[in-house]
PDB file of C-alpha atoms in Angstrom:
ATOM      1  CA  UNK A  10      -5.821  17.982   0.744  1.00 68.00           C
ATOM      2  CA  UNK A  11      -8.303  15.003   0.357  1.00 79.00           C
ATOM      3  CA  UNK A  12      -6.895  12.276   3.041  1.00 89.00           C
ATOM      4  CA  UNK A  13      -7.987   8.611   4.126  1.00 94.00           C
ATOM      5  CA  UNK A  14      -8.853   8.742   7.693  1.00 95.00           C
ATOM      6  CA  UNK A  15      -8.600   5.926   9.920  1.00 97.00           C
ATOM      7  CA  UNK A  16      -9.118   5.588  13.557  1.00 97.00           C
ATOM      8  CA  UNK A  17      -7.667   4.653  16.356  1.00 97.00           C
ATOM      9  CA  UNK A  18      -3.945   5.251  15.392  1.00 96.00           C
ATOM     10  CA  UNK A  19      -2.741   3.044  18.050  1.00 97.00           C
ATOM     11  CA  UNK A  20      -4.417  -0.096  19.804  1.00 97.00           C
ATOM     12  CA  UNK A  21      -4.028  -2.116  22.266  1.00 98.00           C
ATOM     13  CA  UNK A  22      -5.356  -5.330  23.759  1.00 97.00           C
ATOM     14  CA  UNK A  23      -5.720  -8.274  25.103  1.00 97.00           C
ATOM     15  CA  UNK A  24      -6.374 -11.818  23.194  1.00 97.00           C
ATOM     16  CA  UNK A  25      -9.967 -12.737  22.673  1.00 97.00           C
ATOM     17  CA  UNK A  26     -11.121  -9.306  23.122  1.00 97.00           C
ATOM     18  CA  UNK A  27     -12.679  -7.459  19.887  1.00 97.00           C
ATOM     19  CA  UNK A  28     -11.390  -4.857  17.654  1.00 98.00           C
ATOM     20  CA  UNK A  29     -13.220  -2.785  15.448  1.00 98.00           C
ATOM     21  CA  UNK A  30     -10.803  -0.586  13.018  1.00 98.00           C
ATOM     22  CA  UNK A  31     -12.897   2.470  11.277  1.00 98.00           C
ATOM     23  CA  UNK A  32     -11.746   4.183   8.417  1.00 97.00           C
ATOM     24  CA  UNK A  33     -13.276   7.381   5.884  1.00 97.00           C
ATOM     25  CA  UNK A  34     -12.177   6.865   2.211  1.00 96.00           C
ATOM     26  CA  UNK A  35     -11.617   9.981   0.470  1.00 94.00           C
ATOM     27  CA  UNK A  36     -14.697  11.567  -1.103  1.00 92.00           C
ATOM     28  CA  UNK A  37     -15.916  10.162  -3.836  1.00 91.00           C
ATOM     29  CA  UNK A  38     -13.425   7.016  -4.496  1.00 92.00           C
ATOM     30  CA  UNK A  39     -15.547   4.381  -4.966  1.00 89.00           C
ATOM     31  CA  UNK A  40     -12.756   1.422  -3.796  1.00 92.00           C
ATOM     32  CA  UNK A  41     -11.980   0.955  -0.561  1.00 94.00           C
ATOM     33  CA  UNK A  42      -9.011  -1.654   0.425  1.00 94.00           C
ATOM     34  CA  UNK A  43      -8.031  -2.793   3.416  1.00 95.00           C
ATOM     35  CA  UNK A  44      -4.137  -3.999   3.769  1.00 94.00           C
ATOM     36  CA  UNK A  45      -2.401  -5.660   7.002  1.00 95.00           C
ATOM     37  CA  UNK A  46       1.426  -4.412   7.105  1.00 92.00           C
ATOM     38  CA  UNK A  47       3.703  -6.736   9.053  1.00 91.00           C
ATOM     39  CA  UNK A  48       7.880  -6.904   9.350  1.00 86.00           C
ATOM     40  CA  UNK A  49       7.530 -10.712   7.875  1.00 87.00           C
ATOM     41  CA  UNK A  50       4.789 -10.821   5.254  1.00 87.00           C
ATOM     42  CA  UNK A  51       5.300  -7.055   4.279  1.00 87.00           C
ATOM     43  CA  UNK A  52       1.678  -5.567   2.661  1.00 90.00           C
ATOM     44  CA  UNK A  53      -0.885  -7.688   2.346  1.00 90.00           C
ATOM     45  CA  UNK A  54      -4.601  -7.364   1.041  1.00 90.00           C
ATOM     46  CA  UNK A  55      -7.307  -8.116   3.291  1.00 94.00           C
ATOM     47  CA  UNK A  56     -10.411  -7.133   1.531  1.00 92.00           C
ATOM     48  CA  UNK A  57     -11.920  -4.842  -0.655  1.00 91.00           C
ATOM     49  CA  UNK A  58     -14.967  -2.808  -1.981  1.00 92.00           C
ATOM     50  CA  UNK A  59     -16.175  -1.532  -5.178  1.00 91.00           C
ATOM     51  CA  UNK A  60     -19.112   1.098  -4.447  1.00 91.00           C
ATOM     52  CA  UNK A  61     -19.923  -0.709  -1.084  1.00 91.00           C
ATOM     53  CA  UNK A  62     -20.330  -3.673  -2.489  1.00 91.00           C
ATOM     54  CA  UNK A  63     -18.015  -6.297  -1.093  1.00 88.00           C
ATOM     55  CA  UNK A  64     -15.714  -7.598  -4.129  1.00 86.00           C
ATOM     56  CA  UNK A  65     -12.848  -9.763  -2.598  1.00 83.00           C
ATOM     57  CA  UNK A  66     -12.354 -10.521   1.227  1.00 84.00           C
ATOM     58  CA  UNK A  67      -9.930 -14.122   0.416  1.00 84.00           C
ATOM     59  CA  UNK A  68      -7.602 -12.410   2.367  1.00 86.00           C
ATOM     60  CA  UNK A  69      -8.995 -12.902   5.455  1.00 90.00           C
ATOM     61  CA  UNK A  70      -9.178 -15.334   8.062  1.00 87.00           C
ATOM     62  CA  UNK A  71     -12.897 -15.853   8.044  1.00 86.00           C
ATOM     63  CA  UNK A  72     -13.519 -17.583  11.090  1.00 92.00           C
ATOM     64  CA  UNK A  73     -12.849 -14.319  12.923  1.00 96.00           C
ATOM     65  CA  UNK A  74     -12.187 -11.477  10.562  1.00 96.00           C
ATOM     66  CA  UNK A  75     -15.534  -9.336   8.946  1.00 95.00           C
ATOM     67  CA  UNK A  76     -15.195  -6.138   6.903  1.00 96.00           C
ATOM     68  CA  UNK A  77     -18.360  -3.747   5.774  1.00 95.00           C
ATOM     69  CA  UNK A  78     -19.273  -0.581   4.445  1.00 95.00           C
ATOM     70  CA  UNK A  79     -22.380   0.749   6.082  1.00 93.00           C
ATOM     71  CA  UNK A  80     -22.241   3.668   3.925  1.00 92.00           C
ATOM     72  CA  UNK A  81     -19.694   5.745   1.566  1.00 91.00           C
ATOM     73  CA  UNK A  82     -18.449   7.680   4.215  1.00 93.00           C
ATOM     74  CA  UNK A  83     -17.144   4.572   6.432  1.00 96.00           C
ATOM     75  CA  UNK A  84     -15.402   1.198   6.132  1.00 97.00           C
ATOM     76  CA  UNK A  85     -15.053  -0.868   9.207  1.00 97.00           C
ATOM     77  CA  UNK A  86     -12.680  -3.770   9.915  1.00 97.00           C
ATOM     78  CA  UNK A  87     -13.692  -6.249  13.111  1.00 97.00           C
ATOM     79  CA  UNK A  88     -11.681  -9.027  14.459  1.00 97.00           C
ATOM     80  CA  UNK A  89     -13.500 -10.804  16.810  1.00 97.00           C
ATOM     81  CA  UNK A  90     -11.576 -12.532  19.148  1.00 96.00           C
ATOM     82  CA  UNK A  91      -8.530 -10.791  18.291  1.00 97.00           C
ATOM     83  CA  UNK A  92      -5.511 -13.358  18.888  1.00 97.00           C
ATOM     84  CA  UNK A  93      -1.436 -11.848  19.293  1.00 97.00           C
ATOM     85  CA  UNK A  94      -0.427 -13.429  15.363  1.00 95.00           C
ATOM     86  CA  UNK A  95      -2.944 -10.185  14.367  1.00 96.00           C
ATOM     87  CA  UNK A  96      -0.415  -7.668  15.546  1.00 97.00           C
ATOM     88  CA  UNK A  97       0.030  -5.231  12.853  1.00 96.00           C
ATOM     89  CA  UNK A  98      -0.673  -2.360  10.820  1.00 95.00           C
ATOM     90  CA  UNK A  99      -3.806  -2.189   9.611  1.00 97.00           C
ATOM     91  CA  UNK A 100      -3.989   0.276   6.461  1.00 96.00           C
ATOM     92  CA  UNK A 101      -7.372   1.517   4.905  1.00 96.00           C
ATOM     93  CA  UNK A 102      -7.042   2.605   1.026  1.00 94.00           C
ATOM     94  CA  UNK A 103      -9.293   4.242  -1.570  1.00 93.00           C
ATOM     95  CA  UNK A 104      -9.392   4.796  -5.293  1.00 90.00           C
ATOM     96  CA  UNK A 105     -10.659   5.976  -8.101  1.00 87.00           C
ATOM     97  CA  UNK A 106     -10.287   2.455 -10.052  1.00 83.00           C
ATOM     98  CA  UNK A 107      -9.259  -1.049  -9.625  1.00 81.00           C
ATOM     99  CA  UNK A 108      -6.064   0.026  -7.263  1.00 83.00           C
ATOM    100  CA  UNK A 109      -5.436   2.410  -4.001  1.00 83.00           C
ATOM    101  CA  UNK A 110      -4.546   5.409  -4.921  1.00 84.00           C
ATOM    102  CA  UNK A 111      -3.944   7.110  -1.097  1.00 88.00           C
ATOM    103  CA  UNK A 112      -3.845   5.305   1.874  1.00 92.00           C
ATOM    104  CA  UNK A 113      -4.381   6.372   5.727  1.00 94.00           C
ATOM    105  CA  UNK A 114      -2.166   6.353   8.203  1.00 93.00           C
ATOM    106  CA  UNK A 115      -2.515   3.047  10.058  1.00 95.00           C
ATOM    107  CA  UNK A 116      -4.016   1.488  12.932  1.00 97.00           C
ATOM    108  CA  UNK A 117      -1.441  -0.197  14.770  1.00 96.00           C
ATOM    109  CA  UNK A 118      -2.818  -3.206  16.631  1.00 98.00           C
ATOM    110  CA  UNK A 119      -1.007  -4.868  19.405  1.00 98.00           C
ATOM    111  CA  UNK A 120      -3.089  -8.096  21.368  1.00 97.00           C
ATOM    112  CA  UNK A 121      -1.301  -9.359  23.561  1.00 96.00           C
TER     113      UNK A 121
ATOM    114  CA  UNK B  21       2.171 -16.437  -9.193  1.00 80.00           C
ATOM    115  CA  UNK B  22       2.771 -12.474  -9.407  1.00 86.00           C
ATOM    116  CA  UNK B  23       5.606 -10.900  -7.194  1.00 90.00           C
ATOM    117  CA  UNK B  24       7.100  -7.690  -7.246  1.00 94.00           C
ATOM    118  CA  UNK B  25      11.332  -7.841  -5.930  1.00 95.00           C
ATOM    119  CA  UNK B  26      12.701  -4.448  -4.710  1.00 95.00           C
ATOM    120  CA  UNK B  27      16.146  -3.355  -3.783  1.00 89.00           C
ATOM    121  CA  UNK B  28      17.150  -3.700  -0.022  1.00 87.00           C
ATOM    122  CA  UNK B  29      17.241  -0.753   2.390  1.00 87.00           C
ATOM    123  CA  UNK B  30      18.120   1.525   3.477  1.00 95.00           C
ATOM    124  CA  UNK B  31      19.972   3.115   1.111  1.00 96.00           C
ATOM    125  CA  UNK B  32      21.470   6.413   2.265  1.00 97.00           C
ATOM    126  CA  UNK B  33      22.574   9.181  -0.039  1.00 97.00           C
ATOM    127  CA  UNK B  34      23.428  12.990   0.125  1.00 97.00           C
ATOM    128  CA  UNK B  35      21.738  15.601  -0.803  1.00 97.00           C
ATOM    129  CA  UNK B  36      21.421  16.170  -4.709  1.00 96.00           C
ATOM    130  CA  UNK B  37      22.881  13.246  -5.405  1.00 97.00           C
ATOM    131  CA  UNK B  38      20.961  10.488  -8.114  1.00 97.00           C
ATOM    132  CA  UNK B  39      18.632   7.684  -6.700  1.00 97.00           C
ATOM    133  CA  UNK B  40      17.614   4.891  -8.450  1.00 97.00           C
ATOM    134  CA  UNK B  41      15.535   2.261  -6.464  1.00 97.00           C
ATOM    135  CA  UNK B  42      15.723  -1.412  -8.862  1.00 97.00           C
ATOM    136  CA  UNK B  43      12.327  -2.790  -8.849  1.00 97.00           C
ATOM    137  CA  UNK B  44      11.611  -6.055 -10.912  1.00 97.00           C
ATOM    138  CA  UNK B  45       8.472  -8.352 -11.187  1.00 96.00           C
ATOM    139  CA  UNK B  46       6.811 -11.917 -12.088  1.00 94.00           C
ATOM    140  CA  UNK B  47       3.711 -11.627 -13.583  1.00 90.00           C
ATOM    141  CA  UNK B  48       1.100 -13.458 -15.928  1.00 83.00           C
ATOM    142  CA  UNK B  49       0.157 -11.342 -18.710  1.00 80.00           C
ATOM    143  CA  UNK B  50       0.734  -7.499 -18.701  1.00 84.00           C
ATOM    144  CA  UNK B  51       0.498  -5.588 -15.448  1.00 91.00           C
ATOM    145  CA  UNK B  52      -0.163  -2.122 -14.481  1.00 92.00           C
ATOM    146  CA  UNK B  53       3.469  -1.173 -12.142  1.00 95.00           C
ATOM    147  CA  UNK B  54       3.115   1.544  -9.729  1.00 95.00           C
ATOM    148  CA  UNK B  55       5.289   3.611  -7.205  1.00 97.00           C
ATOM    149  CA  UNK B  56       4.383   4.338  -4.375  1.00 95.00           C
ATOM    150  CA  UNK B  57       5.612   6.465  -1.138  1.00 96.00           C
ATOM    151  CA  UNK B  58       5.256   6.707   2.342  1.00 92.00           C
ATOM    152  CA  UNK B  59       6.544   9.270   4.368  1.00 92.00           C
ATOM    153  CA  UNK B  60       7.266   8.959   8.035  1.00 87.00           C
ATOM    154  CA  UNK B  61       3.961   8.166  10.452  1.00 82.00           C
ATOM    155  CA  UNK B  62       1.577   8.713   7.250  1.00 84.00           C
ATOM    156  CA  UNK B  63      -0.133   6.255   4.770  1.00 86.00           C
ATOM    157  CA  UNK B  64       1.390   4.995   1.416  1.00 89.00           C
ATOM    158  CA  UNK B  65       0.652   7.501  -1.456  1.00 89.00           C
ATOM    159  CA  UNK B  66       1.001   6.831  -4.999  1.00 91.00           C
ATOM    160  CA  UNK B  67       3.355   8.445  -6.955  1.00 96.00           C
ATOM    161  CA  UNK B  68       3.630   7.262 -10.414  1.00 96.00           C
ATOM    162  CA  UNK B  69       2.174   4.853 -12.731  1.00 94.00           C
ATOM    163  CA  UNK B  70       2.541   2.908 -15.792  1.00 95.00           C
ATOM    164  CA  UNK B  71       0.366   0.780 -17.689  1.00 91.00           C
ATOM    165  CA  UNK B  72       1.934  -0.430 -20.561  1.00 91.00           C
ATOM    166  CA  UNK B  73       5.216  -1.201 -21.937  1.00 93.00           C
ATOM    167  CA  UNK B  74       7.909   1.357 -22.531  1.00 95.00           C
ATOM    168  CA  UNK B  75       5.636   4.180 -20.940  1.00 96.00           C
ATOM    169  CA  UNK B  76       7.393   6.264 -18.664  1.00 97.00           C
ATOM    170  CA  UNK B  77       5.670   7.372 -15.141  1.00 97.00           C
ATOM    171  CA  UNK B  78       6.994  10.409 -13.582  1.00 97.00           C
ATOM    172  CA  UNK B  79       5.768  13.180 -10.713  1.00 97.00           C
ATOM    173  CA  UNK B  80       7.565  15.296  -8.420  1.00 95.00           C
ATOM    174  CA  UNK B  81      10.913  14.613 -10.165  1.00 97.00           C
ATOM    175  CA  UNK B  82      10.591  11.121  -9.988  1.00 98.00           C
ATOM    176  CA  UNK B  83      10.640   8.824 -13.025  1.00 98.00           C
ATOM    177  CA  UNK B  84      10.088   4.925 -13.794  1.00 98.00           C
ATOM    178  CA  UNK B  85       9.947   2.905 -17.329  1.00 98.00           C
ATOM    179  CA  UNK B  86       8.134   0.048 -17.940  1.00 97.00           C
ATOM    180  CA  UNK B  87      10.797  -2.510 -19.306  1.00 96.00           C
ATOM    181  CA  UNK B  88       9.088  -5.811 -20.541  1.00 93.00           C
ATOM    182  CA  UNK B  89      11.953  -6.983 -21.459  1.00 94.00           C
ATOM    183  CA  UNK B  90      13.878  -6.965 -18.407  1.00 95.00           C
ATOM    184  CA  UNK B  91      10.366  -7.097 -16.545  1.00 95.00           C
ATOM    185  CA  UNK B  92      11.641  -3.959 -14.245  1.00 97.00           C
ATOM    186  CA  UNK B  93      10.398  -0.706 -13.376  1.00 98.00           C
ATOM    187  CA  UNK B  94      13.359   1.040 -11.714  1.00 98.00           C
ATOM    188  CA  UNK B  95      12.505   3.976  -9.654  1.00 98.00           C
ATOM    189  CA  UNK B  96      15.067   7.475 -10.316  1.00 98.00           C
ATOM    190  CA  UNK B  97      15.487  10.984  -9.257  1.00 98.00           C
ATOM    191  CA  UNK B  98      18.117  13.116 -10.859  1.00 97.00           C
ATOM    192  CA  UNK B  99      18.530  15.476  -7.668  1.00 96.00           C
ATOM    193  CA  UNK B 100      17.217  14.264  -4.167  1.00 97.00           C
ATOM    194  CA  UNK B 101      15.993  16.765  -1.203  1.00 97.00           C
ATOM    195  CA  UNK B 102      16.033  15.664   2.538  1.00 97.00           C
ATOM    196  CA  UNK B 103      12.330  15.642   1.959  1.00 96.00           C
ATOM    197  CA  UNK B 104      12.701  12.484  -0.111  1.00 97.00           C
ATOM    198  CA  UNK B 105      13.378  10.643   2.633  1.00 97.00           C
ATOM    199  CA  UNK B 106      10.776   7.804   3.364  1.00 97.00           C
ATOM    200  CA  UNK B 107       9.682   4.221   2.016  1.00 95.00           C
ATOM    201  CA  UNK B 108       9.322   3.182  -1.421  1.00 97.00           C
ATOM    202  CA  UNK B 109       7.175   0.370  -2.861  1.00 96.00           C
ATOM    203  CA  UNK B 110       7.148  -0.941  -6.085  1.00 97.00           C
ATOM    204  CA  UNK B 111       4.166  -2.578  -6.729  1.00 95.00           C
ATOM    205  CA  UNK B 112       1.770  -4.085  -9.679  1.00 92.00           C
ATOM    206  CA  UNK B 113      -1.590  -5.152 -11.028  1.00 89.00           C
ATOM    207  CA  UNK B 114      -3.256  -7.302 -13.281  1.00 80.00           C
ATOM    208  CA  UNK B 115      -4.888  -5.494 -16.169  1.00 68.00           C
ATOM    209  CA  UNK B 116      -7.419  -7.819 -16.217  1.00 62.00           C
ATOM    210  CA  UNK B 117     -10.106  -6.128 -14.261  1.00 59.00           C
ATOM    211  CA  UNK B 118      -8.769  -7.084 -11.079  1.00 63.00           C
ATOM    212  CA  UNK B 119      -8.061  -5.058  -7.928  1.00 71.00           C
ATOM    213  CA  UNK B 120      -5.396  -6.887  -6.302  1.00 80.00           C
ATOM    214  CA  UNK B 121      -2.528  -4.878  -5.696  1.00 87.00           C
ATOM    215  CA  UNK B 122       0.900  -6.414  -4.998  1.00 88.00           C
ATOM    216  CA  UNK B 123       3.582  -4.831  -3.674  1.00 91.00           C
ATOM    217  CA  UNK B 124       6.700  -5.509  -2.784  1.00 93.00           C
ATOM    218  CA  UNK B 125       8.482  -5.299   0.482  1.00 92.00           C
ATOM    219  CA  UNK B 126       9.856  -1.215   0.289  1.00 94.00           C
ATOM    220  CA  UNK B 127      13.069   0.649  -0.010  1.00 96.00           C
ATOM    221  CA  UNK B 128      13.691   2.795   2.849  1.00 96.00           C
ATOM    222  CA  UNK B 129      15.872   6.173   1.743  1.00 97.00           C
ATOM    223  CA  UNK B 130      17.852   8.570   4.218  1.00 97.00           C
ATOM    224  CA  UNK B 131      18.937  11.723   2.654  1.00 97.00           C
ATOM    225  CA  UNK B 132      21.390  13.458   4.488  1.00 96.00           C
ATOM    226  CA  UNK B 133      21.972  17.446   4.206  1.00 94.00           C
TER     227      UNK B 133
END
């Protein structure tokens, strides 16, 4: 089965450090999304990509927040400095089309 | 703006018994609706779609309508398996060329042998 990778499943650190979040969308799926899961705001989009190219990244916080696709095979989400309020989920998606069709399993970030 | 409103977890049933999940949404103009799953310690998957009014989606047993009407999109199963069990989103987006996916908060369902 094709699968959205996404690594490291579990993080953890401390405020102002950085974070870098990697993710593989599935092979040939030319969207890549990235969501932020939380108990309080539920799923929310962060960015995403249509064939690399940047489309959307309003979701953000842009003072700290960046999100690139150096190449098909990888989509990478930094925070730099990482602050506790970004504690979360961090889900990569891909697709086909305009919405995610599988996601991966999570990065779950913890600053503290 | 858009929102998508699901039913409150968890909702527990037994085995074989019927499940319907009530989703409903706000939306300008005439969204795409989705379904989608996530089973314990993986991603969310989809699992069915709809893109226009009165189309049914349906996989793996599972069905939703597209009501305009009623703007819902109610998730069933006729028969549910302990290998149901996991979170349900209801979700939708803009058929206007748009990517951004909404979804609602998720259903969680226990299904008990």
């Amino acid at each position: 089965d094709a699968r959205v990778t996404q690594t490291p499943r579990h993080k953890v650190t401390e405020m102002g450090q950085e974070v870098t979040m990697r993710c593989q969308p599935i092979l040939g799926h030319n969207t890549v999304f990235w969501y932020r899961q939380t108990m309080m705001q539920g799923l929310e989009l962060l960015a995403y990509f249509r064939n690399r190219a940047p489309l959307d990244d309003s979701g953000m916080p842009k003072d700290r927040f960046s999100a690139e696709m150096p190449d098909a095979t990888l989509a990478t989400l930094k925070i730099q400095p990482s602050e506790p309020r970004d504690s979360a989920v961090y889900f990569c998606a891909s697709g086909p089309g305009t919405s995610p069709q599988f996601f991966g399993p999570g990065t779950r970030l913890t600053v503290l | 703006g858009n929102s998508v409103t699901q039913m409150e977890g968890p909702v527990t049933l037994s085995e074989e018994a019927f499940l319907t999940i009530n989703c409903t949404y706000t939306a300008t103009g005439y969204p795409s609706l989705f379904w989608y799953v996530q089973y314990p310690g993986e991603g969310l998957q989809l699992l069915l779609k709809a893109t226009k009014a009165d189309d049914k989606g349906s996989n793996k047993g599972f069905e939703a309508t597209y009501r305009k009407e009623t703007t819902s999109f109610h998730l069933e199963k006729g028969s549910v398996q302990v290998s149901d069990s996991a979170v349900y989103f209801c979700a939708l987006s803009e058929n206007t060329g748009g990517f951004k996916t909404i979804f609602g908060a998720g259903t969680r369902l226990f299904v008990k042998a």
